[in-house]
Structures are given as structure tokens and as C-alpha cells.
Coordinates of C-alpha atoms and ligand atoms in Angstrom, one line a residue:
M1 CA 0.0 0.0 0.0
S2 CA 1.3 3.5 -0.7
G3 CA 0.2 7.0 -1.6
E4 CA -2.4 7.3 1.2
R5 CA -2.5 10.7 3.0
I6 CA -1.5 10.4 6.7
L7 CA -1.6 13.1 9.3
V8 CA 0.6 12.6 12.3
V9 CA -0.2 14.7 15.5
D10 CA 2.0 14.6 18.6
D11 CA 3.1 17.4 20.9
E12 CA 6.6 16.0 20.8
L13 CA 8.1 17.3 17.5
N14 CA 10.8 14.7 17.3
I15 CA 8.2 11.9 17.2
V16 CA 6.3 13.8 14.5
D17 CA 9.4 14.1 12.4
L18 CA 10.4 10.5 12.9
C19 CA 7.0 9.2 12.0
R20 CA 6.7 11.5 9.0
F21 CA 10.1 10.5 7.7
A22 CA 9.5 6.8 8.2
L23 CA 6.1 7.0 6.5
E24 CA 7.3 9.0 3.5
Q25 CA 10.2 6.5 3.1
E26 CA 7.5 3.9 2.8
G27 CA 5.7 5.8 0.0
Y28 CA 2.9 7.5 2.0
Q29 CA 2.1 11.2 1.8
A30 CA 2.7 12.2 5.4
Q31 CA 2.1 15.5 7.1
G32 CA 2.8 16.3 10.7
V33 CA 1.7 18.9 13.4
N34 CA 2.5 19.2 17.1
S35 CA -0.9 20.3 18.4
G36 CA -4.5 19.1 18.4
R37 CA -5.8 22.5 17.4
A38 CA -3.5 22.7 14.3
A39 CA -4.5 19.2 13.4
L40 CA -8.2 20.1 13.4
E41 CA -7.6 23.1 11.1
I42 CA -5.7 20.9 8.7
L43 CA -8.4 18.1 8.8
A44 CA -11.1 20.7 8.1
A45 CA -9.3 21.9 5.0
D46 CA -8.1 18.6 3.5
P47 CA -9.2 15.1 3.4
F48 CA -6.9 12.4 4.9
D49 CA -7.0 8.6 4.8
L50 CA -5.4 8.1 8.2
L51 CA -4.9 10.1 11.4
V52 CA -2.1 9.1 13.8
V53 CA -2.7 11.0 17.0
D54 CA -1.2 11.2 20.4
I55 CA -3.8 10.9 23.1
K56 CA -2.1 13.1 25.7
M57 CA -1.6 16.6 24.4
P58 CA -1.7 19.9 26.2
D59 CA -4.2 22.0 24.2
V60 CA -6.8 19.7 22.5
D61 CA -6.2 16.1 23.4
G62 CA -6.2 13.1 21.1
L63 CA -9.7 11.9 21.9
T64 CA -11.2 15.3 21.2
V65 CA -9.3 15.5 17.9
L66 CA -10.5 12.0 17.0
R67 CA -14.1 12.8 17.9
R68 CA -14.2 16.0 15.9
A69 CA -12.3 14.6 13.0
R70 CA -14.8 11.8 12.6
T71 CA -17.7 14.3 12.6
L72 CA -15.9 16.1 9.8
D73 CA -15.1 12.9 7.9
P74 CA -16.9 9.7 9.2
N75 CA -14.6 7.6 7.0
L76 CA -11.4 8.7 8.5
T77 CA -9.3 5.9 9.9
C78 CA -7.3 6.5 13.1
V79 CA -4.4 5.1 15.1
V80 CA -3.7 6.5 18.6
I81 CA -0.4 7.0 20.2
T82 CA -0.5 6.1 23.9
G83 CA 1.5 5.5 27.0
Y84 CA 0.8 3.3 30.0
A85 CA -0.7 6.2 31.8
T86 CA -3.3 6.8 29.1
M87 CA -4.3 3.1 28.5
D88 CA -7.9 3.7 29.8
R89 CA -8.4 6.5 27.3
T90 CA -7.0 4.2 24.6
I91 CA -10.0 2.0 25.1
D92 CA -12.3 5.0 24.7
A93 CA -10.4 5.8 21.5
L94 CA -11.0 2.2 20.2
R95 CA -14.7 2.6 21.0
L96 CA -14.7 5.8 19.0
G97 CA -13.5 3.8 16.0
A98 CA -9.7 4.0 16.2
R99 CA -8.3 1.0 14.3
G100 CA -5.1 0.5 16.4
F101 CA -2.7 2.0 18.9
L102 CA 1.1 2.5 19.3
L103 CA 2.5 2.2 22.8
K104 CA 5.3 4.7 23.5
P105 CA 8.1 4.2 23.0
F106 CA 7.6 2.5 19.6
G107 CA 10.0 1.7 16.8
V108 CA 9.7 2.4 13.1
E109 CA 8.8 -1.2 12.4
E110 CA 6.0 -1.1 14.8
L111 CA 4.7 2.2 13.4
L112 CA 4.7 0.8 9.8
T113 CA 3.0 -2.5 10.8
T114 CA 0.2 -0.7 12.7
V115 CA -0.4 1.9 10.0
D116 CA -0.4 -0.8 7.4
E117 CA -2.8 -2.9 9.3
A118 CA -5.2 0.0 10.0
L119 CA -5.3 1.0 6.3
A120 CA -5.8 -2.7 5.3
Q121 CA -8.7 -2.9 7.7
R122 CA -10.1 0.2 6.2
Q123 CA -9.9 -1.2 2.7
R124 CA -11.6 -4.5 3.9
E125 CA -14.3 -2.4 5.4
Q126 CA -14.9 -0.5 2.1
E127 CA -15.0 -3.8 0.2
R128 CA -17.5 -5.2 2.7
I129 CA -19.8 -2.1 2.2
R130 CA -19.4 -2.4 -1.6
L131 CA -20.4 -6.1 -1.4
R132 CA -23.3 -5.1 1.0
A133 CA -24.6 -2.8 -1.7
Q134 CA -25.0 -5.7 -4.0
L135 CA -27.6 -7.4 -1.8
P136 CA -30.2 -4.6 -1.7
I137 CA -29.7 -4.0 -5.4
W138 CA -30.4 -7.7 -6.1
E139 CA -33.4 -7.6 -3.7
I140 CA -34.8 -4.5 -5.4
G141 CA -34.4 -6.3 -8.7
Q142 CA -36.2 -9.3 -7.4
A143 CA -39.0 -7.2 -5.9
Q144 CA -39.5 -5.6 -9.3
M145 CA -40.1 -9.0 -10.9
T146 CA -42.5 -10.3 -8.3
E147 CA -44.7 -7.3 -7.3
G148 CA -47.6 -6.5 -9.5
D149 CA -48.5 -3.0 -8.6
V150 CA -46.6 0.1 -7.6
E151 CA -47.8 0.2 -4.0
S152 CA -46.9 -3.3 -3.1
L153 CA -43.5 -2.9 -4.9
A154 CA -42.9 0.3 -2.8
E155 CA -43.7 -1.6 0.4
H156 CA -41.4 -4.5 -0.5
L157 CA -38.6 -2.0 -1.4
L158 CA -39.0 -0.2 1.9
F159 CA -38.7 -3.5 3.9
T160 CA -35.4 -4.2 2.0
L161 CA -34.2 -0.7 2.8
V162 CA -34.9 -0.9 6.5
Q163 CA -33.2 -4.4 6.7
Q164 CA -30.1 -3.2 4.9
T165 CA -29.6 0.2 6.4
G166 CA -30.3 -0.1 10.1
A167 CA -33.0 2.6 9.8
E168 CA -35.9 2.2 12.1
G169 CA -38.5 3.2 9.6
A170 CA -38.6 4.3 6.0
G171 CA -41.0 6.0 3.6
I172 CA -41.2 6.8 -0.1
M173 CA -42.5 10.2 -1.1
L174 CA -43.5 10.7 -4.7
L175 CA -43.2 14.0 -6.6
D176 CA -46.4 15.0 -8.4
E177 CA -46.5 15.7 -12.2
K178 CA -46.0 19.4 -11.8
G179 CA -43.2 19.0 -9.3
D180 CA -45.1 21.0 -6.7
E181 CA -45.9 18.4 -4.0
L182 CA -44.3 15.3 -2.4
S183 CA -46.8 12.8 -1.0
V184 CA -46.0 9.7 1.0
L185 CA -46.8 6.7 -1.2
S186 CA -45.8 4.0 1.3
A187 CA -44.1 3.8 4.7
V188 CA -42.9 1.0 6.9
G189 CA -41.7 0.9 10.5
L190 CA -42.5 3.6 13.0
A191 CA -45.9 5.3 12.7
A192 CA -46.1 4.1 9.0
A193 CA -49.9 4.4 9.0
A194 CA -49.8 8.0 10.2
L195 CA -47.5 8.9 7.4
K196 CA -49.4 7.4 4.5
G197 CA -51.0 10.1 2.3
T198 CA -49.2 13.0 4.0
S199 CA -47.8 15.6 1.7
V200 CA -45.4 18.5 1.7
A201 CA -44.6 21.3 -0.7
A202 CA -41.7 20.4 -3.1
G203 CA -41.4 23.7 -5.1
Q204 CA -38.9 25.2 -2.6
G205 CA -37.4 24.7 0.8
L206 CA -36.3 21.4 2.3
G207 CA -38.2 19.3 -0.3
R208 CA -36.6 21.0 -3.3
Q209 CA -33.2 21.0 -1.6
A210 CA -33.4 17.2 -0.9
L211 CA -34.7 16.5 -4.4
E212 CA -31.8 18.4 -6.0
S213 CA -29.1 17.1 -3.7
D214 CA -26.7 14.5 -5.1
E215 CA -25.9 13.5 -1.5
P216 CA -28.4 12.2 1.1
L217 CA -29.6 15.0 3.3
I218 CA -29.2 14.3 7.0
L219 CA -31.4 16.1 9.5
D220 CA -30.9 16.0 13.2
L221 CA -34.5 16.2 14.4
H222 CA -33.5 17.9 17.6
Q223 CA -33.4 20.9 15.5
R224 CA -36.8 20.3 14.2
D225 CA -38.0 23.7 15.2
N226 CA -36.5 25.1 12.1
L227 CA -38.7 22.9 10.0
K228 CA -41.9 24.0 8.3
P229 CA -45.0 22.6 10.0
A230 CA -45.7 20.1 7.1
W231 CA -42.2 18.6 7.5
Q232 CA -42.6 18.6 11.3
G233 CA -45.7 16.3 10.7
I234 CA -43.5 13.9 8.8
V235 CA -40.8 14.1 11.5
V236 CA -43.3 13.4 14.3
G237 CA -44.7 10.5 12.2
C238 CA -41.3 9.0 11.8
Q239 CA -40.7 9.2 15.6
A240 CA -36.9 9.0 14.8
E241 CA -34.1 11.2 15.9
V242 CA -32.3 11.5 12.6
L243 CA -34.1 11.8 9.3
V244 CA -32.2 11.0 6.1
L245 CA -33.7 12.2 2.8
V246 CA -32.4 10.6 -0.4
S247 CA -33.4 11.9 -3.8
M248 CA -34.8 9.1 -6.0
R249 CA -33.3 9.9 -9.4
T250 CA -33.9 8.3 -12.7
R251 CA -31.8 9.2 -15.7
K252 CA -34.0 12.2 -16.5
R253 CA -35.3 13.6 -13.2
S254 CA -35.9 13.1 -9.5
V255 CA -39.2 11.2 -9.0
G256 CA -39.3 11.7 -5.2
L257 CA -37.6 11.1 -1.9
L258 CA -36.6 8.1 0.2
C259 CA -37.0 9.0 3.9
L260 CA -35.2 7.0 6.4
G261 CA -35.6 7.4 10.2
Y262 CA -32.6 6.5 12.2
P263 CA -32.1 6.1 16.0
P264 CA -30.3 8.8 18.1
G265 CA -26.6 9.5 17.4
S266 CA -26.8 8.5 13.7
T267 CA -25.9 11.8 12.3
A268 CA -22.3 10.6 11.5
I269 CA -23.4 8.3 8.6
P270 CA -20.1 7.3 6.9
D271 CA -19.4 8.2 3.3
S272 CA -19.7 4.6 2.2
E273 CA -23.2 4.3 3.7
R274 CA -24.2 7.6 2.1
T275 CA -23.0 6.3 -1.3
L276 CA -25.0 3.1 -0.6
L277 CA -28.1 5.2 0.1
S278 CA -27.7 7.3 -3.1
I279 CA -27.3 4.0 -5.1
M280 CA -30.5 2.7 -3.4
G281 CA -32.3 5.9 -4.2
R282 CA -31.5 5.4 -7.9
Q283 CA -32.4 1.7 -7.8
V284 CA -35.7 2.4 -6.1
A285 CA -36.5 5.2 -8.5
S286 CA -35.9 3.1 -11.5
A287 CA -37.8 0.1 -10.0
L288 CA -40.8 2.4 -9.3
E289 CA -40.6 4.1 -12.7
N290 CA -40.5 0.7 -14.4
A291 CA -43.5 -0.4 -12.4
R292 CA -45.3 2.8 -13.2
M293 CA -44.6 2.4 -16.9
Y294 CA -45.6 -1.2 -16.8
A295 CA -48.9 -0.3 -15.1
L296 CA -49.5 2.4 -17.7
E297 CA -48.7 0.0 -20.5
Q298 CA -51.0 -2.6 -19.1
Q299 CA -53.8 0.0 -18.8
R300 CA -53.2 1.1 -22.3
T301 CA -53.2 -2.5 -23.6
L302 CA -56.5 -3.1 -21.7
E303 CA -58.1 0.0 -23.2
L304 CA -56.8 -0.9 -26.7
S305 CA -58.1 -4.4 -26.5
R306 CA -61.5 -3.1 -25.3
A307 CA -61.5 -0.6 -28.2
L308 CA -60.6 -3.3 -30.6
K309 CA -63.4 -5.5 -29.3
R310 CA -65.8 -2.6 -29.7
Q311 CA -64.5 -2.0 -33.2
E312 CA -64.8 -5.7 -34.1
E313 CA -68.4 -5.7 -32.8
L314 CA -69.2 -2.5 -34.8
D315 CA -67.6 -4.0 -37.9
R316 CA -69.7 -7.2 -37.4
L317 CA -72.9 -5.1 -37.1
K318 CA -71.9 -3.0 -40.0
D319 CA -71.3 -6.0 -42.2
E320 CA -74.5 -7.6 -41.1
F321 CA -76.3 -4.3 -41.9
I322 CA -74.7 -4.0 -45.4
R323 CA -75.5 -7.7 -46.1
N324 CA -79.2 -7.2 -45.2
V325 CA -79.5 -3.9 -47.1
S326 CA -77.8 -5.4 -50.1
H327 CA -80.1 -8.3 -50.0
E328 CA -83.2 -6.0 -49.8
F329 CA -81.8 -3.9 -52.7
R330 CA -81.3 -6.8 -55.1
T331 CA -84.9 -7.5 -56.1
P332 CA -86.1 -3.9 -56.6
L333 CA -82.8 -3.1 -58.5
S334 CA -83.3 -6.1 -60.8
L335 CA -86.9 -5.0 -61.4
I336 CA -85.8 -1.4 -62.2
L337 CA -83.1 -2.7 -64.6
A338 CA -85.5 -5.2 -66.3
Y339 CA -88.2 -2.5 -66.8
A340 CA -85.7 0.1 -68.0
E341 CA -84.4 -2.4 -70.6
L342 CA -87.9 -3.3 -71.5
I343 CA -88.9 0.3 -72.0
G344 CA -85.6 1.1 -73.8
S345 CA -86.2 -1.8 -76.2
G346 CA -89.6 -0.4 -77.2
D347 CA -91.4 -3.6 -76.3
L348 CA -93.8 -1.6 -74.1
G349 CA -94.5 1.0 -76.8
E350 CA -92.5 3.4 -78.8
V351 CA -89.9 5.6 -76.9
N352 CA -89.4 8.9 -78.5
T353 CA -86.0 10.7 -78.8
E354 CA -86.6 12.9 -75.7
Q355 CA -87.4 9.8 -73.6
Q356 CA -84.5 7.7 -74.7
K357 CA -81.9 9.6 -72.7
P358 CA -83.7 9.5 -69.3
V359 CA -84.4 5.8 -69.9
H360 CA -80.7 5.2 -70.6
I361 CA -79.7 7.2 -67.5
I362 CA -82.1 5.1 -65.3
R363 CA -80.5 1.9 -66.7
E364 CA -76.9 3.1 -66.2
C365 CA -77.6 4.2 -62.6
A366 CA -79.4 1.0 -61.8
L367 CA -76.5 -0.9 -63.3
L368 CA -74.0 1.1 -61.2
L369 CA -76.0 0.4 -58.0
K370 CA -76.3 -3.3 -58.9
T371 CA -72.5 -3.4 -59.3
L372 CA -72.0 -1.8 -56.0
V373 CA -74.4 -4.2 -54.3
D374 CA -72.8 -7.2 -56.0
D375 CA -69.3 -6.1 -55.1
M376 CA -70.2 -5.4 -51.5
T377 CA -71.9 -8.8 -51.2
L378 CA -69.0 -10.5 -52.8
L379 CA -66.5 -8.8 -50.5
L380 CA -68.5 -9.9 -47.4
D381 CA -69.0 -13.4 -48.8
L382 CA -65.3 -13.7 -49.5
Q383 CA -64.5 -12.8 -45.9
A384 CA -67.0 -15.3 -44.5
R385 CA -66.7 -18.2 -46.9
K386 CA -64.4 -21.2 -46.8
T387 CA -62.0 -21.5 -49.7
T388 CA -62.6 -24.2 -52.4
R389 CA -59.8 -24.5 -54.9
D390 CA -59.3 -26.2 -58.3
L391 CA -56.3 -26.5 -60.5
V392 CA -56.5 -23.4 -62.7
A393 CA -54.6 -22.7 -65.9
V394 CA -53.9 -19.0 -65.2
D395 CA -52.7 -18.3 -68.8
E396 CA -56.1 -19.4 -70.2
L397 CA -57.8 -17.4 -67.5
V398 CA -55.8 -14.2 -68.4
R399 CA -56.3 -14.7 -72.2
G400 CA -60.1 -15.0 -71.6
A401 CA -60.2 -11.8 -69.6
V402 CA -58.1 -9.9 -72.2
T403 CA -60.4 -11.1 -75.0
S404 CA -63.5 -10.1 -73.2
F405 CA -62.2 -6.5 -72.6
Q406 CA -61.0 -6.0 -76.2
V407 CA -64.3 -4.5 -77.3
L408 CA -64.3 -2.0 -74.4
A409 CA -60.7 -1.1 -75.1
E410 CA -61.3 -0.5 -78.8
R411 CA -64.3 1.6 -78.0
A412 CA -62.1 3.7 -75.7
D413 CA -59.5 4.0 -78.4
L414 CA -56.9 2.0 -76.4
V415 CA -54.5 -0.8 -77.5
L416 CA -54.9 -3.8 -75.2
S417 CA -52.2 -6.5 -75.7
E418 CA -51.2 -9.6 -73.8
H419 CA -47.7 -11.0 -73.3
I420 CA -47.8 -14.5 -71.9
S421 CA -44.4 -16.3 -71.7
A422 CA -44.9 -20.0 -71.8
P423 CA -45.0 -22.3 -70.0
I424 CA -47.1 -21.1 -67.0
P425 CA -47.8 -23.9 -64.5
P426 CA -51.4 -24.3 -63.4
I427 CA -52.0 -23.2 -59.8
W428 CA -54.6 -24.2 -57.1
A429 CA -57.0 -21.4 -57.1
E430 CA -60.6 -20.3 -57.0
G431 CA -61.0 -19.7 -60.7
P432 CA -64.0 -17.4 -60.8
Y433 CA -62.6 -15.1 -58.0
L434 CA -59.2 -14.9 -59.7
R435 CA -60.9 -14.0 -62.9
R436 CA -62.8 -11.3 -61.0
A437 CA -59.5 -9.8 -59.8
V438 CA -58.0 -9.7 -63.3
D439 CA -61.2 -8.2 -64.7
N440 CA -61.2 -5.4 -62.0
L441 CA -57.6 -4.5 -62.9
L442 CA -58.4 -4.4 -66.6
A443 CA -61.6 -2.4 -66.1
N444 CA -59.6 0.2 -64.0
A445 CA -56.8 0.3 -66.6
I446 CA -59.4 1.1 -69.3
K447 CA -61.3 3.5 -67.1
F448 CA -58.2 5.6 -66.1
T449 CA -56.3 5.6 -69.4
P450 CA -57.2 8.4 -71.8
A451 CA -57.9 7.6 -75.5
G452 CA -54.8 6.8 -77.6
G453 CA -53.1 5.0 -74.7
S454 CA -52.1 1.4 -74.3
I455 CA -52.6 -1.4 -71.8
D456 CA -50.1 -4.3 -71.5
V457 CA -50.9 -7.5 -69.7
T458 CA -47.9 -9.6 -68.9
L459 CA -47.9 -13.1 -67.4
C460 CA -44.8 -15.1 -66.4
A461 CA -43.5 -17.6 -63.9
R462 CA -40.9 -16.1 -61.6
D463 CA -39.3 -17.5 -58.4
D464 CA -42.0 -20.1 -57.5
C465 CA -44.7 -17.6 -58.3
V466 CA -47.0 -16.7 -61.2
V467 CA -46.7 -13.0 -61.8
L468 CA -49.4 -11.0 -63.6
E469 CA -48.8 -7.3 -64.5
V470 CA -51.4 -4.9 -65.9
A471 CA -49.6 -1.8 -67.0
D472 CA -51.3 1.3 -68.5
T473 CA -50.3 4.6 -69.8
G474 CA -53.1 6.4 -67.9
I475 CA -53.5 9.2 -65.4
G476 CA -51.3 7.5 -62.7
I477 CA -51.7 7.7 -58.9
A478 CA -49.7 9.9 -56.6
A479 CA -47.5 8.0 -54.1
E480 CA -49.5 9.1 -51.0
H481 CA -52.5 7.1 -52.3
H482 CA -50.7 3.9 -53.2
E483 CA -51.5 2.2 -49.8
R484 CA -55.0 3.5 -49.5
I485 CA -56.5 2.7 -52.9
F486 CA -56.8 -0.9 -51.7
D487 CA -59.1 0.2 -48.8
R488 CA -62.8 -0.2 -49.3
F489 CA -64.5 2.8 -50.9
Y490 CA -61.2 4.7 -51.3
Q491 CA -61.0 6.8 -54.4
V492 CA -58.2 9.2 -55.3
D493 CA -60.7 11.6 -56.7
G494 CA -63.4 11.3 -54.0
S495 CA -65.3 14.4 -55.0
I496 CA -69.1 14.3 -55.6
G497 CA -68.7 15.4 -59.2
R498 CA -66.3 12.6 -60.0
Q499 CA -65.1 12.2 -63.5
Y500 CA -64.8 8.5 -63.4
G501 CA -67.6 6.2 -62.2
G502 CA -67.1 3.2 -59.8
S503 CA -67.8 2.2 -56.3
G504 CA -64.3 2.3 -54.8
L505 CA -64.6 -1.4 -54.1
G506 CA -62.7 -2.9 -57.1
L507 CA -59.2 -2.9 -55.6
A508 CA -60.4 -3.9 -52.2
L509 CA -61.9 -7.0 -53.9
V510 CA -58.6 -7.6 -55.8
K511 CA -56.6 -7.5 -52.5
E512 CA -59.1 -9.7 -50.6
I513 CA -59.1 -12.3 -53.4
I514 CA -55.3 -12.3 -53.9
E515 CA -54.6 -12.5 -50.2
R516 CA -57.0 -15.5 -50.0
H517 CA -54.5 -17.2 -52.4
Q518 CA -51.5 -16.3 -50.2
G519 CA -50.5 -13.9 -52.9
T520 CA -49.6 -10.2 -53.0
V521 CA -50.8 -7.2 -55.0
R522 CA -48.7 -4.1 -55.5
V523 CA -48.9 -0.9 -57.4
T524 CA -46.1 1.2 -59.0
S525 CA -47.3 4.5 -60.5
Q526 CA -46.5 8.1 -61.2
V527 CA -49.0 10.8 -61.9
G528 CA -49.3 11.4 -65.6
Q529 CA -47.0 8.4 -66.4
G530 CA -49.4 5.5 -66.0
S531 CA -49.7 2.7 -63.4
T532 CA -48.7 -1.0 -63.1
F533 CA -50.6 -3.3 -60.9
A534 CA -48.7 -6.6 -60.2
I535 CA -50.2 -9.7 -58.7
S536 CA -48.0 -12.4 -57.5
L537 CA -49.4 -15.9 -56.7
P538 CA -47.4 -18.8 -55.2
I539 CA -47.3 -21.8 -57.6
A540 CA -47.3 -24.4 -54.8
N541 CA -50.4 -23.1 -53.2
P542 CA -51.7 -25.1 -50.3
L543 CA -55.2 -26.4 -50.6
Ligands
ADP1 P1 -63.1 2.5 -58.4 O1 -64.5 1.8 -58.4 O2 -63.2 3.9 -58.1 O3 -62.3 2.2 -59.7 P2 -61.1 0.9 -57.1 O4 -61.1 0.3 -55.8 O5 -61.0 -0.1 -58.3 O6 -62.4 1.8 -57.2 O7 -60.0 1.9 -57.3 C1 -59.8 2.8 -56.3 C2 -59.1 4.1 -56.8 O8 -57.8 3.8 -57.3 C3 -59.8 4.6 -58.1 O9 -60.9 5.4 -57.7 C4 -58.7 5.4 -58.7 O10 -58.6 6.7 -58.1 C5 -57.5 4.6 -58.4 N1 -57.1 3.7 -59.5 C6 -57.3 2.4 -59.5 N2 -56.8 1.9 -60.7 C7 -56.2 2.9 -61.3 C8 -55.4 3.0 -62.6 N3 -55.2 2.0 -63.3 N4 -55.0 4.2 -62.9 C9 -55.2 5.3 -62.1 N5 -55.9 5.3 -60.9 C10 -56.4 4.1 -60.6

């Protein structure tokens, strides 16, 4: 061991010099004085690791120096120099915490052994405290895992604190959101019941000082008259003589105070114990903060799952309503359509030129409504029905769809072409639904591509998938709509006076159908440049 700071105090200067010389030779930083008064001045100004002090000195004796020095620094280690005449006071010095004594006359060897031993003892003590700190930290961690709510966790933590610190009672005071008030969350030990729920101001004064202090604040309650009445209430509740307030700090802020009530004479809490208390303050703070966050999270999860359930119930009711309404719409709509066609055909009497347009409008509108009702019913059925698949030749299916849209494309002055690279393996699918998906993409491509444009349908097998692409040179879709166009009723141009017809269900149906086949549908598009819708279906589709 070397480098420790040692102060030698003896009224005999030759002893001081001898000790200082011997200690410095050994590698210590030694300083020496020949009076108790001078020693106290030096100790007040500078920290030392070891004090070697003569018991019998004329002005301030060794015992007084030792007592005062330990109030200044409770961790200071001490060795007393004594003679036969002062043996009784040596015992008092040992009671005061001296770690060894040197009987006059003593030799250099004796001095060095005693100093060495005292410093080694001090180091062992520090090590013991460091190890002791591990236990409460472990226990706090355990409590965090086992206690469900913040209050029982707080109580568990307080029992650990009382056990580990020698305090007679302890409490946790939590700071409110605004940082104005500290309220006792939990207390154990003396008068715990009386303390619960008590609160004090935290904006200024002792509360603020304790919250902001890095060190535990130690209050001798004999001086309680200086305290504000609210704090006096806490002090009386604690029934202790010494109250220690430790700020409970998380990484961001202080969340409250740990209050520990100690028995009389506990004001000289050693540094190591203070450090332990500060560590515990942080541990308790993070344990409580975690528990609070966990409780909040649980509450949020509960609320979310309730909201989800409500939403599911609403969705179910809505679907049921739509299914019923659609069903009720079907018959009258079919009748309107049939009569409009009958009137339009002239079978019920001649239709003059003025009447032809309204009849045509009635037919078109009824048709649009029928498509909407059919799409809606199909969508709901798809979600409710079990899948029944057959082996489907997708190339034939796509060829069929392209052929049936040729007339519409020509009428719109568009070039519709197919590019099917052979061979395309058949896949297990629900043929009619798949055809419906392809039809919807083709219908959209025709609807949203101005005259003179083109539509290319490409089919190929790629990476265990059959990939179908419908690419048009139409109006395109801005990126912010790419996700949402697959939602029910979502239309990029949702205005009342829409330019293009449609129900907003076409792509929702495509998505539903393709996902039923474990496939995916994606869009790439740029406004004014056209759009490409790509469907990818796994070849080895499970039944
Ligand atoms: P709609 O009945 O309106 O066509 P869809 O669900 O089929 O409903 O399509 C939703 C919206 O996506 C359309 O209203 C349109 O704004 C946009 N859209 C779909 N396909 C295309 C396309 N090929 N080109 C441009 N916009 C398209």
C-alpha cells in the first residue's frame, strides 16, 4: 500500500518528524503537526486517509481530535499513540472507532505495521460495504419482478431498505407531475400508518433541496423547530431522531424522496453508507418508474383491447347491416333494370327521342347500383366463406379476360395487348374469383387511361410464383394514395362530381381475393405516367 495521506499529530516534535520521515520512506504522503488545534484546522481543510494522533496533548487532546475529526469525515481511519498512563483512554479511542494503537516508546517497524494494518482494515471495510450494496440491489431487482402494482412494490422495497440500512422506519415520497408536491406513497416501520398520504410542498425549501441534492440530506431532528409545519408532521410521524432524505433519481429527473428514520446519534453516517443510500435511491427510482410504466402500458393495452373488441363488434354489425340492405336492394334493382331495358327496347310502346336519354340514365344508374351491391356482397362473402380451390390454368384465364375486354378497349381507343411467356404452370385457385380480380384491374386500366393510350398485360412464372402485371399509360396515382387505394371505398378523386364512375370497391376486392390465395398485389405508379398493378401468386399453393 502507498500514496495514502496520513496526518501525524503529537506534541513531541521529534516523534512527529520521525513518523513523517518513516512513513514517507514507505511511500505514504505524510504531514505532521504538534498540536491538536492545528490538526483540526488541517483536517477541516483537506481530506486524509489516516490520522495518527497522540492521546495526551496539552491543548486539544487526542480523543477530542479523533471525535471532531470523525464528525468532519466519518470515513477517516485512526491510530492512537498512547503511553501506559493513558491506557484507559485508549480503550475509549477504540470505542470511537480507532483501528489500532502505538504504545510509547515504539519503533519504526511497529509504526509501519500498525499503519499498514489500519489501512488494510479500512480497505476491507470499504470492500465489505461495496459487497453489501449488491444485496439490496439484487433484492430490489427481485421485488421488481415479483410485485404486481406500484404500491406493493414500494412496500417491498422499503422493507429491504430498513433491513439493509439499520434505519428504524422508511418511507417513499413521490413527486407529483407538476413537481409541486411530495406525497407519502408508502411507509414502513414507526408510525407508518400515520405517514401514508401525508404531503409536503416540493417547489422550494427542504423538499426541493433534498430532491436536487446528489448526497443524502441528514437532518438532526432535535433541530426540528427550524422545519416548516408540514415537515414537522413527517418528522413526528417518523418518531426518529435522525431523518435522512435521499433523492430518487432516474436518468431524466428526480421522482421523489426516500425518507429513512434513524435512531439517536446516527448523524455521522459514513461516506460509504451515504453512497449506498444514493445508489439505493437510484435503484428504487428506476424500479418504481419501471413499475409505473408497466402499469401504464397494461392499462393502455387493456383500453386498446377493449376498443378493438368494440371495433370488431361494430364491424360485425356494419357487415350484417350491409348484407341485409344489399339483399333487400337486389330485387327492386333487378326490377328497375329489367323494366328500364324493356322500356328502352320499345317492347312496351315506342320511346321517343326525348325519352331515350332518361331511360338510358335510369338503366346506367341502376346498373352502377347493382355493381356496388354485387361487389359489396361478394366482399363480405369472401371474408366469410371457406376456400374451395381447383387446378386453374392462369394463362387461359388471363387470355379469356383480355379477350372479353378487347371491345371495351377498342371503344375507348386503347390498345390492349397480352404477353404471356410459356410455360405457365397451373395453380390451385378459386378460378371465378381470380378472374374477377383480373377483370377489375383491366376495367380500371381502361377507365383511367385516356384515348390513344395502351394497356399491356404480362404473365410469367418467376421465383416459384406466377406474376401478372397490368400496365397502363393512364393518369397515374400519386405515391401518397398507393396504400389506401386498396381500402374499401377509397377513391383518389373522392369528390361528388367525380369524372370516373365506380364504387371504390374494385381494388379492395382484388386485394381480398389475392390474399386469400396467399398472394400479393402491388402498385407502382406516377402521376401522368401510368400505373402498373402486379399480382404475384405462389405456384405451390396449399389447398
Ligand atoms: P373504383 O371503383 O373507383 O375504380 P377501385 O377500388 O377499383 O375503385 O380503385 C380505387 C381508386 O384507385 C380509383 O378510384 C382510382 O382513383 C385509383 N385507381 C385504380 N386503378 C387505377 C389506374 N389503373 N390508374 C389510375 N388510378 C387508378
